[in-house]
Short mmCIF file of C-alpha atoms in Angstrom, two decimals:
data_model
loop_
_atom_site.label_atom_id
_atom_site.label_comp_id
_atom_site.label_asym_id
_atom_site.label_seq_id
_atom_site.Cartn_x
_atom_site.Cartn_y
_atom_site.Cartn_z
CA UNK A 19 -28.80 -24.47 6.72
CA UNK A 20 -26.15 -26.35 8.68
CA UNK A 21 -25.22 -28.19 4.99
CA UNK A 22 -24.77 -24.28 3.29
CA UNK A 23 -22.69 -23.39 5.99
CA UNK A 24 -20.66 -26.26 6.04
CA UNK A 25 -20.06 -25.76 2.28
CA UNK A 26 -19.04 -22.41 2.47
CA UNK A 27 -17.11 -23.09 5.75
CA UNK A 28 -14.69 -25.90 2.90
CA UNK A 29 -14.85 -22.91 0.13
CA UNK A 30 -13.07 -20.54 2.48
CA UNK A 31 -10.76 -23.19 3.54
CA UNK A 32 -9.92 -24.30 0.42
CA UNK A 33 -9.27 -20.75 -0.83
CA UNK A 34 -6.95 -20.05 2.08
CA UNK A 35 -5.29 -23.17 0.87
CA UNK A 36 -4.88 -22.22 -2.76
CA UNK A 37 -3.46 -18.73 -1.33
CA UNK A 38 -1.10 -20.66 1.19
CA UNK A 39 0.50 -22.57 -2.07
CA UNK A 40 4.40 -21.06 -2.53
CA UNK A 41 5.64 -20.17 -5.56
CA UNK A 42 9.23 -19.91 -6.28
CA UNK A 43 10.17 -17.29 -8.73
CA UNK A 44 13.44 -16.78 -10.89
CA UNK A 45 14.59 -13.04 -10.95
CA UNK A 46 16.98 -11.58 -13.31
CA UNK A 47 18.13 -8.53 -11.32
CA UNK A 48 22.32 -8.28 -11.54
CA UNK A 49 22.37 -6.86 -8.57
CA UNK A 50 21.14 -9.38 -6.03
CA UNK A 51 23.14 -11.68 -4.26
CA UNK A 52 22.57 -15.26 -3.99
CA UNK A 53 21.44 -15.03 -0.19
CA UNK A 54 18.51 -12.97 -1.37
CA UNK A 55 17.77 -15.10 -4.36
CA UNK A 56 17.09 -17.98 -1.31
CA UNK A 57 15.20 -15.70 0.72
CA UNK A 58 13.19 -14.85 -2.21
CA UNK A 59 12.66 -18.49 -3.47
CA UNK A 60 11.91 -19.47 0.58
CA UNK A 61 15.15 -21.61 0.42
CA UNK A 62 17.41 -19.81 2.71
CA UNK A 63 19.76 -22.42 1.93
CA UNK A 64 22.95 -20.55 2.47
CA UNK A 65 21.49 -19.47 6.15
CA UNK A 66 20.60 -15.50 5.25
CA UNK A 67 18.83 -13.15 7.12
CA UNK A 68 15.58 -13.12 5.55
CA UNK A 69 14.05 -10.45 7.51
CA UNK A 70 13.61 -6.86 6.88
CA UNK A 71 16.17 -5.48 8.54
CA UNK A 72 18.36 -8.50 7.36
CA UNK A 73 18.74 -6.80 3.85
CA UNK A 74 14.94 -8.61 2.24
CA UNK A 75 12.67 -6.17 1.27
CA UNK A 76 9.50 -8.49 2.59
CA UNK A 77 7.49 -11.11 1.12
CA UNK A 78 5.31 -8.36 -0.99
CA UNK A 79 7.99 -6.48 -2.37
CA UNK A 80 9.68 -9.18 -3.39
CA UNK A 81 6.66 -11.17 -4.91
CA UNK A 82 6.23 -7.47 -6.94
CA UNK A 83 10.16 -7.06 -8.38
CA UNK A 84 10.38 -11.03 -9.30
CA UNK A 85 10.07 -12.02 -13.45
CA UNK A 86 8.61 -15.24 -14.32
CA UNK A 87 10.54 -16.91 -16.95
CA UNK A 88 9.78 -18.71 -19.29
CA UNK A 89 12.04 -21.62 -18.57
CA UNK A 90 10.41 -21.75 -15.16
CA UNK A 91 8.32 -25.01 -15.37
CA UNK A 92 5.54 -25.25 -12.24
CA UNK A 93 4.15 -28.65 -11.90
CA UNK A 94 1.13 -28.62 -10.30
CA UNK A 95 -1.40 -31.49 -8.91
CA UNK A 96 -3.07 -33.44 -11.35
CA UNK A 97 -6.34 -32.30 -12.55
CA UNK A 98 -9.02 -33.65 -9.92
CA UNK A 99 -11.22 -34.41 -12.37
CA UNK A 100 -9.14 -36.29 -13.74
CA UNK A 101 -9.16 -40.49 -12.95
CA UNK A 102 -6.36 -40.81 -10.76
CA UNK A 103 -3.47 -43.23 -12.19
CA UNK A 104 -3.44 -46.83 -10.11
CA UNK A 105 -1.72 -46.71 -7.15
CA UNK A 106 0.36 -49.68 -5.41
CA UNK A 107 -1.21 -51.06 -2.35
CA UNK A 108 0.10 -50.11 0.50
CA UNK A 109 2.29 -52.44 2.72
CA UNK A 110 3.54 -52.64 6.26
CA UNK A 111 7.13 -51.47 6.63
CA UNK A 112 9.60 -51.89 9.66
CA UNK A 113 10.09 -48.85 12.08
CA UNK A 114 12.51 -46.46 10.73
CA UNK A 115 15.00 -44.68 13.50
CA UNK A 116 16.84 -41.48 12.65
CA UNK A 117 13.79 -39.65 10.45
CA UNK A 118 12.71 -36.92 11.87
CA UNK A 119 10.35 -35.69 14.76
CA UNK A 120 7.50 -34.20 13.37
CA UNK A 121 5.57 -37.19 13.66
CA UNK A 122 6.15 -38.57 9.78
CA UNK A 123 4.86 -42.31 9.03
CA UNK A 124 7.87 -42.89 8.01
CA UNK A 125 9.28 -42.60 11.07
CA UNK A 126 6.92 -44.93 13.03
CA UNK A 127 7.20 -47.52 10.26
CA UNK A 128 3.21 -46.81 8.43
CA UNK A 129 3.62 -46.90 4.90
CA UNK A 130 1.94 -43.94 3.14
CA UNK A 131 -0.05 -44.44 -0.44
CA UNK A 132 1.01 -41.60 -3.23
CA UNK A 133 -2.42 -40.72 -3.30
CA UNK A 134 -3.13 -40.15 -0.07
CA UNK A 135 -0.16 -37.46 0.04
CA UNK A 136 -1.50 -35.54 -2.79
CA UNK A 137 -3.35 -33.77 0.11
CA UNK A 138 -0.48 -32.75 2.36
CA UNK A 139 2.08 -31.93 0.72
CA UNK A 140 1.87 -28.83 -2.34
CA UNK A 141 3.98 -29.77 -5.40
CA UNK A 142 7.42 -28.03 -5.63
CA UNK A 143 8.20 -25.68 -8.54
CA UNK A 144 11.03 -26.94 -11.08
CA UNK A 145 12.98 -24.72 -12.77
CA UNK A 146 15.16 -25.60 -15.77
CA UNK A 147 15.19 -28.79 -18.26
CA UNK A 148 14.92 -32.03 -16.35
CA UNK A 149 14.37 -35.61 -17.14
CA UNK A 150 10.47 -35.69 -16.92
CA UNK A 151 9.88 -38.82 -15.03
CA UNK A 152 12.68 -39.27 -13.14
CA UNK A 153 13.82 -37.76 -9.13
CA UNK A 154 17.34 -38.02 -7.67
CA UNK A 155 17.12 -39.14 -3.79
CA UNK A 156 19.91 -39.33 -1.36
CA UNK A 157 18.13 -42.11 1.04
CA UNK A 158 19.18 -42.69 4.60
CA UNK A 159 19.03 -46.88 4.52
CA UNK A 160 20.18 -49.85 2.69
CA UNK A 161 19.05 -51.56 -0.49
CA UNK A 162 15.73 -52.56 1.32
CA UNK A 163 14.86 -49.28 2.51
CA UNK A 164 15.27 -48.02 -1.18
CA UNK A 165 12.77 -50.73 -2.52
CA UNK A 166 10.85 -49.79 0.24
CA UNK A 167 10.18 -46.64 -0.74
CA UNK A 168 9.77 -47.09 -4.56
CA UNK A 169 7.03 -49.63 -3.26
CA UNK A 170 4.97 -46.90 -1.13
CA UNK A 171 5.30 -44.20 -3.60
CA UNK A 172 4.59 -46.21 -6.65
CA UNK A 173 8.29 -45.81 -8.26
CA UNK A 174 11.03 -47.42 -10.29
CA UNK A 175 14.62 -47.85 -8.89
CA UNK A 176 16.34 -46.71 -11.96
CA UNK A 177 19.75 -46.81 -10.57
CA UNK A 178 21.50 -46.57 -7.22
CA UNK A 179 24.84 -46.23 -6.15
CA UNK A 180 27.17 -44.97 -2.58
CA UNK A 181 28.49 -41.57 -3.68
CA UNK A 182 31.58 -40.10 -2.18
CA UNK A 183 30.95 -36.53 -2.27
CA UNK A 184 26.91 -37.11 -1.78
CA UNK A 185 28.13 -39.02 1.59
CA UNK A 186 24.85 -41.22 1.22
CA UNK A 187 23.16 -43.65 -1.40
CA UNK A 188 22.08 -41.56 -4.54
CA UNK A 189 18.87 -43.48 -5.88
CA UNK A 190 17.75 -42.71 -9.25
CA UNK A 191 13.71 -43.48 -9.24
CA UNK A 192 11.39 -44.00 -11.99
CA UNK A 193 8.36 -42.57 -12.10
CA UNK A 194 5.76 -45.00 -14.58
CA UNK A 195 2.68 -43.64 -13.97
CA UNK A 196 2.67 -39.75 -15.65
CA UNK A 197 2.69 -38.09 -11.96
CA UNK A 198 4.96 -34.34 -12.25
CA UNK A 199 7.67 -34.50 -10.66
CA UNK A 200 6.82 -31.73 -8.32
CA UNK A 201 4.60 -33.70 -6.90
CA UNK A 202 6.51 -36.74 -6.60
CA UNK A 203 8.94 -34.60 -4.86
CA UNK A 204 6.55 -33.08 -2.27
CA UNK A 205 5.00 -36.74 -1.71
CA UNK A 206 8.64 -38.45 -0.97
CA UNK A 207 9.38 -35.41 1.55
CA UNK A 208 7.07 -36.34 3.81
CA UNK A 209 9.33 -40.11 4.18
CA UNK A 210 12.36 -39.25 6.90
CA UNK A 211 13.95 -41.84 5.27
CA UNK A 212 14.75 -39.66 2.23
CA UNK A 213 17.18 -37.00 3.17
CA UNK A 214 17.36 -35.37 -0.34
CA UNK A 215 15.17 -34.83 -3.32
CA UNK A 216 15.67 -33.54 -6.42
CA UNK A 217 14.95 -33.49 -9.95
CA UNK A 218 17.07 -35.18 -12.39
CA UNK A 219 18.11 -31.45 -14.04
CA UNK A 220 19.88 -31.46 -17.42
CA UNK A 221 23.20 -29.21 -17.75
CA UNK A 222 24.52 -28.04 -21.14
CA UNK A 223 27.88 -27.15 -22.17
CA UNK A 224 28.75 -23.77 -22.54
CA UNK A 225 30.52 -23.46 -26.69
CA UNK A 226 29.44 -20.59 -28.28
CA UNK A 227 29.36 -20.20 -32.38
CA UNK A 228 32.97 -20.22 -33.58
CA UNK A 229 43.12 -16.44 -34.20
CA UNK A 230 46.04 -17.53 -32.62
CA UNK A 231 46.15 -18.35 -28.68
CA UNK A 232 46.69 -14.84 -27.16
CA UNK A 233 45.91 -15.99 -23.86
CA UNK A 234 49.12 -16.28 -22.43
CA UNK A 235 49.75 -12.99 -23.07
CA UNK A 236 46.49 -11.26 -21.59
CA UNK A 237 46.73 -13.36 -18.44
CA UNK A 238 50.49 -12.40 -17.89
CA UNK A 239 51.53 -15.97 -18.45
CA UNK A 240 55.33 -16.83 -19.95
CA UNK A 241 54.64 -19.61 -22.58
CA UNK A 242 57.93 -20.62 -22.13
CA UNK A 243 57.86 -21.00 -18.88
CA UNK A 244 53.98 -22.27 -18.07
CA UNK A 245 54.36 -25.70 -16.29
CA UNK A 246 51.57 -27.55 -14.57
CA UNK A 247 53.79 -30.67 -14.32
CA UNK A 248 52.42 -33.56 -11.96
CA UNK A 249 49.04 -31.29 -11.13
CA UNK A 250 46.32 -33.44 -11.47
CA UNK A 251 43.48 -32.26 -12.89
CA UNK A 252 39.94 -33.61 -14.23
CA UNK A 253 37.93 -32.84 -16.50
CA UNK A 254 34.10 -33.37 -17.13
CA UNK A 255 32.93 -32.56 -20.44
CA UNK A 256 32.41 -34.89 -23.65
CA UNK A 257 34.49 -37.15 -24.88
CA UNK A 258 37.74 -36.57 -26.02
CA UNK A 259 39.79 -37.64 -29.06
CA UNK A 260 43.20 -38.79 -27.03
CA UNK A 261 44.86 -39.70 -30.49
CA UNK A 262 45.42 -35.67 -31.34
CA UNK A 263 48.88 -34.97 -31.04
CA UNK A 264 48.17 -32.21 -28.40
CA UNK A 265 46.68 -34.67 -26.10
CA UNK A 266 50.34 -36.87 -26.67
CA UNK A 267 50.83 -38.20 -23.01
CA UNK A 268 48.66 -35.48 -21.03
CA UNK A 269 45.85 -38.23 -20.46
CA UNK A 270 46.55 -40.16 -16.91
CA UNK A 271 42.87 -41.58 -17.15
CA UNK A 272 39.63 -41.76 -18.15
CA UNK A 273 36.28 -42.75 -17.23
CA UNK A 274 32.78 -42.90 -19.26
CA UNK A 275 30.00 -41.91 -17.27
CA UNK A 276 27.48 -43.10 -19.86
CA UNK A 277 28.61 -46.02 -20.90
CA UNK A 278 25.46 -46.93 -23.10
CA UNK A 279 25.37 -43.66 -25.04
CA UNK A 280 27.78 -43.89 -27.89
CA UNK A 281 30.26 -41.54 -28.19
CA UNK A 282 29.37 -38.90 -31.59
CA UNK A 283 30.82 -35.87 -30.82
CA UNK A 284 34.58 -35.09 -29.03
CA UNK A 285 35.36 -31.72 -29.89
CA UNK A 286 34.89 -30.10 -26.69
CA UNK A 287 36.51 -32.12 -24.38
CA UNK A 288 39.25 -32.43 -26.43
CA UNK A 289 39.31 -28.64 -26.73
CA UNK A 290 38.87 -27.97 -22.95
CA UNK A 291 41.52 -30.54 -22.29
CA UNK A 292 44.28 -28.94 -24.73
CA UNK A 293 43.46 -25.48 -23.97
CA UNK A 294 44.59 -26.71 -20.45
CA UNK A 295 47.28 -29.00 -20.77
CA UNK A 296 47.75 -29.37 -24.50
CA UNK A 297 51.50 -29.53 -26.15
CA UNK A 298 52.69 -29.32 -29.55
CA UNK A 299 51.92 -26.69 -31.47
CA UNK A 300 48.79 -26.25 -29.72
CA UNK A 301 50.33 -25.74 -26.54
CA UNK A 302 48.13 -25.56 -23.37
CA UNK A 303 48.65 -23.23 -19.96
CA UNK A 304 49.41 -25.63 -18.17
CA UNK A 305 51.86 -28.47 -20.05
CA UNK A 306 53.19 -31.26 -17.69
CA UNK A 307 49.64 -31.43 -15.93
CA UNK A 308 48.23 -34.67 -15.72
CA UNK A 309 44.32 -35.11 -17.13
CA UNK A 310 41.84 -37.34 -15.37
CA UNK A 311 38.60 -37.00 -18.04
CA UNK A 312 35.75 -38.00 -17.63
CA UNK A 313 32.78 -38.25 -20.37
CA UNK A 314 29.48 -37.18 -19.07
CA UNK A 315 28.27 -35.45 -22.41
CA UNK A 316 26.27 -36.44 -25.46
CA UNK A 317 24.95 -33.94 -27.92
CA UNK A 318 26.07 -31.23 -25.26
CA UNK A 319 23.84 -32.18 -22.86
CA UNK A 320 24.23 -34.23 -19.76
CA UNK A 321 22.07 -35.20 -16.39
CA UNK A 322 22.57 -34.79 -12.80
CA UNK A 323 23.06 -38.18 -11.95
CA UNK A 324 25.67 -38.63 -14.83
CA UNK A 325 27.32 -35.49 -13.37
CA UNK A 326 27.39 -36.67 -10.21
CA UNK A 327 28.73 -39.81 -11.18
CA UNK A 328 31.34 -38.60 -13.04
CA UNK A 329 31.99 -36.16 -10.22
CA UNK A 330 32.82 -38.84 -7.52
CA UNK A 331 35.26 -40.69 -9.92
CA UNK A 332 36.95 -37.50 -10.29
CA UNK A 333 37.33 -36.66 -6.54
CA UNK A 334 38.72 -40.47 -6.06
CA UNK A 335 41.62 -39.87 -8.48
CA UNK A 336 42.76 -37.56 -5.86
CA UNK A 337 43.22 -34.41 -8.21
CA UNK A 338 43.59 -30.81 -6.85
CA UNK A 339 41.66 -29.29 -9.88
CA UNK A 340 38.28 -29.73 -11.09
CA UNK A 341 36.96 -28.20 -14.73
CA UNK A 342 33.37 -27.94 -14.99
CA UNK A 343 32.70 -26.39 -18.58
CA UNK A 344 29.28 -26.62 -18.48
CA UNK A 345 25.86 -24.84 -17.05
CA UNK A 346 22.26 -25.46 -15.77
CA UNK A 347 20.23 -24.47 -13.22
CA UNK A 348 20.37 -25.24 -8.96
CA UNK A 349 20.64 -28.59 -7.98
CA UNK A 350 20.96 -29.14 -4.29
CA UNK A 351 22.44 -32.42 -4.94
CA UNK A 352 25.35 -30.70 -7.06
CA UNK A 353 26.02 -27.97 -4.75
CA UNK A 354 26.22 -30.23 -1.79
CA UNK A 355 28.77 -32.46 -3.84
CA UNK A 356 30.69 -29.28 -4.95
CA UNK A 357 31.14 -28.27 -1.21
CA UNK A 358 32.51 -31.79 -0.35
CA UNK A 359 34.63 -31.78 -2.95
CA UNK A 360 36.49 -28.09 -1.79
CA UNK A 361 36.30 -29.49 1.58
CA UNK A 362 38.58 -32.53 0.34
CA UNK A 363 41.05 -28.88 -0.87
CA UNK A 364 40.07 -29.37 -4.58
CA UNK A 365 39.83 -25.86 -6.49
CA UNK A 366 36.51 -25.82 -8.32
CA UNK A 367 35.98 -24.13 -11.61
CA UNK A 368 33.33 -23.48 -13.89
CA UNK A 369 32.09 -22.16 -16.99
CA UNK A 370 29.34 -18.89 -16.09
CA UNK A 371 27.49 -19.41 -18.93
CA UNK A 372 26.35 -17.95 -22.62
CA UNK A 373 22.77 -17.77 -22.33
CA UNK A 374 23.51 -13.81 -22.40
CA UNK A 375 22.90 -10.89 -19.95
CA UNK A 376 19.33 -11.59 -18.63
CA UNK A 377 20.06 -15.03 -17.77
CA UNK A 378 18.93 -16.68 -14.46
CA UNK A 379 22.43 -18.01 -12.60
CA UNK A 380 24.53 -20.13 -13.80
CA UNK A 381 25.44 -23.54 -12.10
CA UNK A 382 27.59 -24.91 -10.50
CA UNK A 383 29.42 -21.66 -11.35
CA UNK A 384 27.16 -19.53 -8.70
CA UNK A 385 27.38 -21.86 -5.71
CA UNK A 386 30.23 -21.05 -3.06
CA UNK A 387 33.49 -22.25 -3.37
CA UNK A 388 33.22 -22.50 -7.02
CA UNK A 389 35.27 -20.13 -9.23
CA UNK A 390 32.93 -19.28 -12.19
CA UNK A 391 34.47 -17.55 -14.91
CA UNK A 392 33.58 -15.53 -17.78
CA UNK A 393 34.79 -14.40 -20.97
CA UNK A 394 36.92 -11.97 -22.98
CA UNK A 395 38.51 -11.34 -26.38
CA UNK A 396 41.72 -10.27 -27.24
CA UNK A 397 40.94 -7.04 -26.52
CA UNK A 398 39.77 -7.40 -22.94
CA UNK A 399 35.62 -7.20 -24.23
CA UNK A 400 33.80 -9.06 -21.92
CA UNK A 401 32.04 -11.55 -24.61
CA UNK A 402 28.73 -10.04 -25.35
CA UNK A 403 26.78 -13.55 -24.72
CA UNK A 404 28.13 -13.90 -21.32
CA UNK A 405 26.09 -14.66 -18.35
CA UNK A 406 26.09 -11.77 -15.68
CA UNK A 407 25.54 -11.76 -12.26
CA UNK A 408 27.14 -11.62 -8.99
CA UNK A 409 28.67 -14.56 -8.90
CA UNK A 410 30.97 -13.92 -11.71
CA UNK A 411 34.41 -14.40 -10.12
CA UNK A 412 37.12 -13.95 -12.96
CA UNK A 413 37.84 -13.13 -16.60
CA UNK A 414 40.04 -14.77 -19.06
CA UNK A 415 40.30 -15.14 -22.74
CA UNK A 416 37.60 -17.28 -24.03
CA UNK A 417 36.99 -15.62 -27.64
CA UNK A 418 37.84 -16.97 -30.85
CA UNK A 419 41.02 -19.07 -29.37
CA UNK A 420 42.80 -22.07 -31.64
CA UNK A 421 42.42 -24.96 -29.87
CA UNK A 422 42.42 -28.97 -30.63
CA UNK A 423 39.13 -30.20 -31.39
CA UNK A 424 38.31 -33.83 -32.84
CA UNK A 425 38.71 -32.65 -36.56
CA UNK A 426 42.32 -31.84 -35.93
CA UNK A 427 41.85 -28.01 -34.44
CA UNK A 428 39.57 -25.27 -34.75
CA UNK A 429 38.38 -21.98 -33.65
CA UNK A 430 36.81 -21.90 -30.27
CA UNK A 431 34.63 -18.82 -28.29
CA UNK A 432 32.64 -19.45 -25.27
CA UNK A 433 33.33 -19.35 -20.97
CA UNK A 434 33.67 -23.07 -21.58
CA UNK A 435 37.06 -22.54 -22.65
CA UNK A 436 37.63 -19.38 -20.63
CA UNK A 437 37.47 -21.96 -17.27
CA UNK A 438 40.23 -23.96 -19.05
CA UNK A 439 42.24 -21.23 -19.61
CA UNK A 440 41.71 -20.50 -15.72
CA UNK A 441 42.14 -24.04 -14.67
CA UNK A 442 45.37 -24.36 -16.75
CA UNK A 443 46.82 -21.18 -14.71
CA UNK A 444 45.80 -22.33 -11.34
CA UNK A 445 47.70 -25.24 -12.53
CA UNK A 446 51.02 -23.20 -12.83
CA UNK A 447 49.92 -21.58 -9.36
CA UNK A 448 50.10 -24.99 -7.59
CA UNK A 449 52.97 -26.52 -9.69
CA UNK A 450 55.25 -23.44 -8.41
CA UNK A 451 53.36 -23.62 -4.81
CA UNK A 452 51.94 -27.16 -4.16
CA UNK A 453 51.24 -26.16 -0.31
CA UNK A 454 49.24 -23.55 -1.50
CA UNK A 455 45.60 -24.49 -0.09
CA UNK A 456 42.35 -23.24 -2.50
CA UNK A 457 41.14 -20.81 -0.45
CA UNK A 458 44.75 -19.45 -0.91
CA UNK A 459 44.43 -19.81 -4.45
CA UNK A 460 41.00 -18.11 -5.02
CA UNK A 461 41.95 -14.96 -2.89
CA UNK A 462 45.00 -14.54 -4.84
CA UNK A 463 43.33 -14.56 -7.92
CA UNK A 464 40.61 -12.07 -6.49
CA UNK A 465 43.44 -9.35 -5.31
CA UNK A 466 45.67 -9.43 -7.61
CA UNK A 467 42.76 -9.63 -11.01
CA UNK A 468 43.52 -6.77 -13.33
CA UNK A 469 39.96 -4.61 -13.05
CA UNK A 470 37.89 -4.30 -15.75
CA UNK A 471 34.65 -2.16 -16.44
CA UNK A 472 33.12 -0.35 -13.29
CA UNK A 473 35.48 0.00 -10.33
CA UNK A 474 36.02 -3.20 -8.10
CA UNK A 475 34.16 -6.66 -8.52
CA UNK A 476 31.07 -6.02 -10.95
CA UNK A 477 28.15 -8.36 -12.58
CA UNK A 478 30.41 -8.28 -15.78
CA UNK A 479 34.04 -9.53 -15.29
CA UNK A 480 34.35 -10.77 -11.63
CA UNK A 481 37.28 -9.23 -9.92
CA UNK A 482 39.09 -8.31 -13.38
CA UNK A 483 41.19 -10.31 -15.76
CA UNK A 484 43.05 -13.01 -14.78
CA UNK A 485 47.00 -11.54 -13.42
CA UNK A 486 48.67 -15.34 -12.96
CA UNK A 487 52.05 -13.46 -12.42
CA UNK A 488 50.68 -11.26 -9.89
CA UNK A 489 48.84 -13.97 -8.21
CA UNK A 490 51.92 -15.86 -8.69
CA UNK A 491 53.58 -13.19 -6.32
CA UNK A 492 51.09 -12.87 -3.70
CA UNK A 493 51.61 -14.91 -0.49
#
């Protein structure tokens, strides 16, 4: 009798368990703001007011109006009848100091085996594309605290490096032995040591399927007199072909984030970096301004570490403008190096994204700070593709535009070039005004935005259509 009851007494327990598990759900209502998307996903991270009366309509309600994607990818423990994969033996490590105070080993220098963490920690849920056997770690200790830890968790130092805007080491681990990375991630929480831990998320850039450059025109720019001269501004995209005559003397630098990936494709970035700056006959918003490029794309697609990488050059070449043409989903690691870099007085833009109406948020476009724009033809049509959501910030042309391309020139549609067009105004804005600061910037742009579709800011087009000689005019 005292066995049964002890076996039911481990049933109940391990149901509660099971029910105690979170689950983080994407939601594709265009209303919500990104403080409830946290509270809903048990982030928080912006600091909201979770509670009812904060504006959250309670666990339950919320559990009942999220949608499951399909792109949202749950890793969950392996299979425990399954042979677990061979483990590293543990070994002693020294006494780490600054972790934190909830009595981790890590913290009283024990070394903890993976498997033995399976049963604390619950696997995170991962949502987006990511590499599958690879985490990004920002680690709190030298090059022997990083071995360290790829020792007790049974990884692979892949890569590290000091990042700028990270303000710690960025450690890229291997994972060899077929764990998910949700639960590598919930097993490498419980070391103080490791202050950050994500997965290595892949971004895409933002081209849609492809007459003459009416942008100037819809954003209230005079071609003749657009100037971005001396602004320095970088660019993270593909690579570029610097030999087209609209990229004559606009390129100050360049740096190759992936070194070991050859180069195939250079339309886009040399698109993106015309419609900004270009001169010639393909003349750019922004001619005079100075390009600092760097190549973080292959086939459209990219990682976070690359990013990241490419990123921290950027911010080092002391420019006041950063493009970010591309989308993918929330990295904590990219929105902490996002805030950094506005901190440093750097205007941030970004593409919102083409994956169309119902789309999850686009990032780095929907963190804070980060101008994310969307859009339009020639007729002010918001492009039907677009992302929506609330943090849509601006519109600009971004539908079937002429712009340089590797081939010579070519016909371009997609918010990856409607950010250029932004970045090459903003350009003008602080070649006319160079003490004005980006906070400056962003609320002139916001006030002064011609409106489009309902009345005031919408899910659609942001404040309105980029005004550059209103916001030109506003102190």
């Amino acid at each position: 009798m005292v066995a049964e009851a002890a076996l039911r007494l481990v049933a109940i327990l391990a149901a509660a368990a099971i029910a105690a598990i979170p689950a983080s759900a994407q939601t594709n209502d265009p209303n919500i703001d990104r403080a409830q998307i946290d509270c809903r996903n048990g982030t928080n991270a912006a600091g909201a007011d979770c509670t009812e009366d904060g504006g959250n309509d309670g666990a339950g309600d919320a559990a009942a109006g999220a949608v499951f994607l399909p792109a949202l990818i749950v890793d969950l423990f392996p299979n425990p009848a399954a042979p677990p994969a061979p483990m590293p033996t543990p070994r002693p490590g020294p006494a780490v100091s600054g972790g934190n105070d909830h009595g981790d080993p890590a913290v009283n220098g024990a070394v903890i085996s993976p498997s033995d963490l399976i049963a604390v920690q619950p696997a995170r849920a991962v949502v987006g594309d990511f590499v599958p056997d690879e985490v990004l770690v920002t680690v709190d200790g030298d090059t022997g605290a990083v071995q360290q830890i790829a020792a007790s968790f049974g990884l692979q130092v892949r890569s590290q490096r000091q990042s700028l805007l990270l303000g710690s080491t960025l450690v890229r681990f291997g994972i060899p032995d077929g764990r998910p990375v949700g639960v590598v991630l919930a097993q490498l929480a419980t070391d103080g040591r490791t202050q950050r831990r994500e997965p290595n998320h892949i971004y895409s850039l933002q081209q849609a399927a492809g007459i003459v450059n009416y942008a100037f025109d819809r954003i209230a720019l005079d071609a003749g007199q657009a100037s971005g001269e001396n602004v320095r501004i970088a660019v993270v995209d593909t690579g570029i072909d610097d030999t087209n005559p609209a990229l004559a003397g606009v390129i100050a630098g360049q740096f190759d984030a992936m070194p070991d990936v050859p180069i195939e494709k250079r339309d886009h970035g040399t698109s993106i970096d015309g419609l900004i700056a270009g001169v010639g006959a393909l003349k750019g918003m922004a001619p005079g301004a100075k390009i600092y490029h760097a190549r973080a794309f292959e086939g459209g697609k990219s990682t976070m570490d690359v990013i990241l990488s490419a990123l921290d050059w950027a911010a080092e070449q002391n420019v006041a403008i950063i493009n970010m043409s591309f989308v993918g989903p929330k990295n904590e690691l990219l929105g902490v190096a996002c805030r950094n870099a506005r901190a440093l007085g750097m205007v941030l833009v970004a593409a919102a994204g083409n994956n169309g109406p119902k789309a999850p948020y686009g990032y780095p476009g929907a963190f804070e700070g980060v101008i994310a724009v969307t859009a339009t033809d020639a007729r002010d049509g918001l492009m039907p593709q677009a992302n929506r959501g609330a943090y849509v910030f601006i519109s600009a042309p971004g539908v079937e535009m002429v712009a340089p391309s590797g081939a010579g020139s070519d016909v371009v549609t997609g918010t990856s070039f409607a950010a250029a067009i932004v970045s090459g105004a903003i350009a003008n804005l602080i070649h006319a005004s160079p003490d004005r600061s980006a906070d400056d910037i962003e609320k002139a742009l916001a006030v002064t935005a011609k409106d489009l579709g309902p009345k005031g800011r919408d899910n659609d087009f942001g404040y309105g259509l980029l005004d550059l000689k209103a916001a030109a005019a506003k102190d």
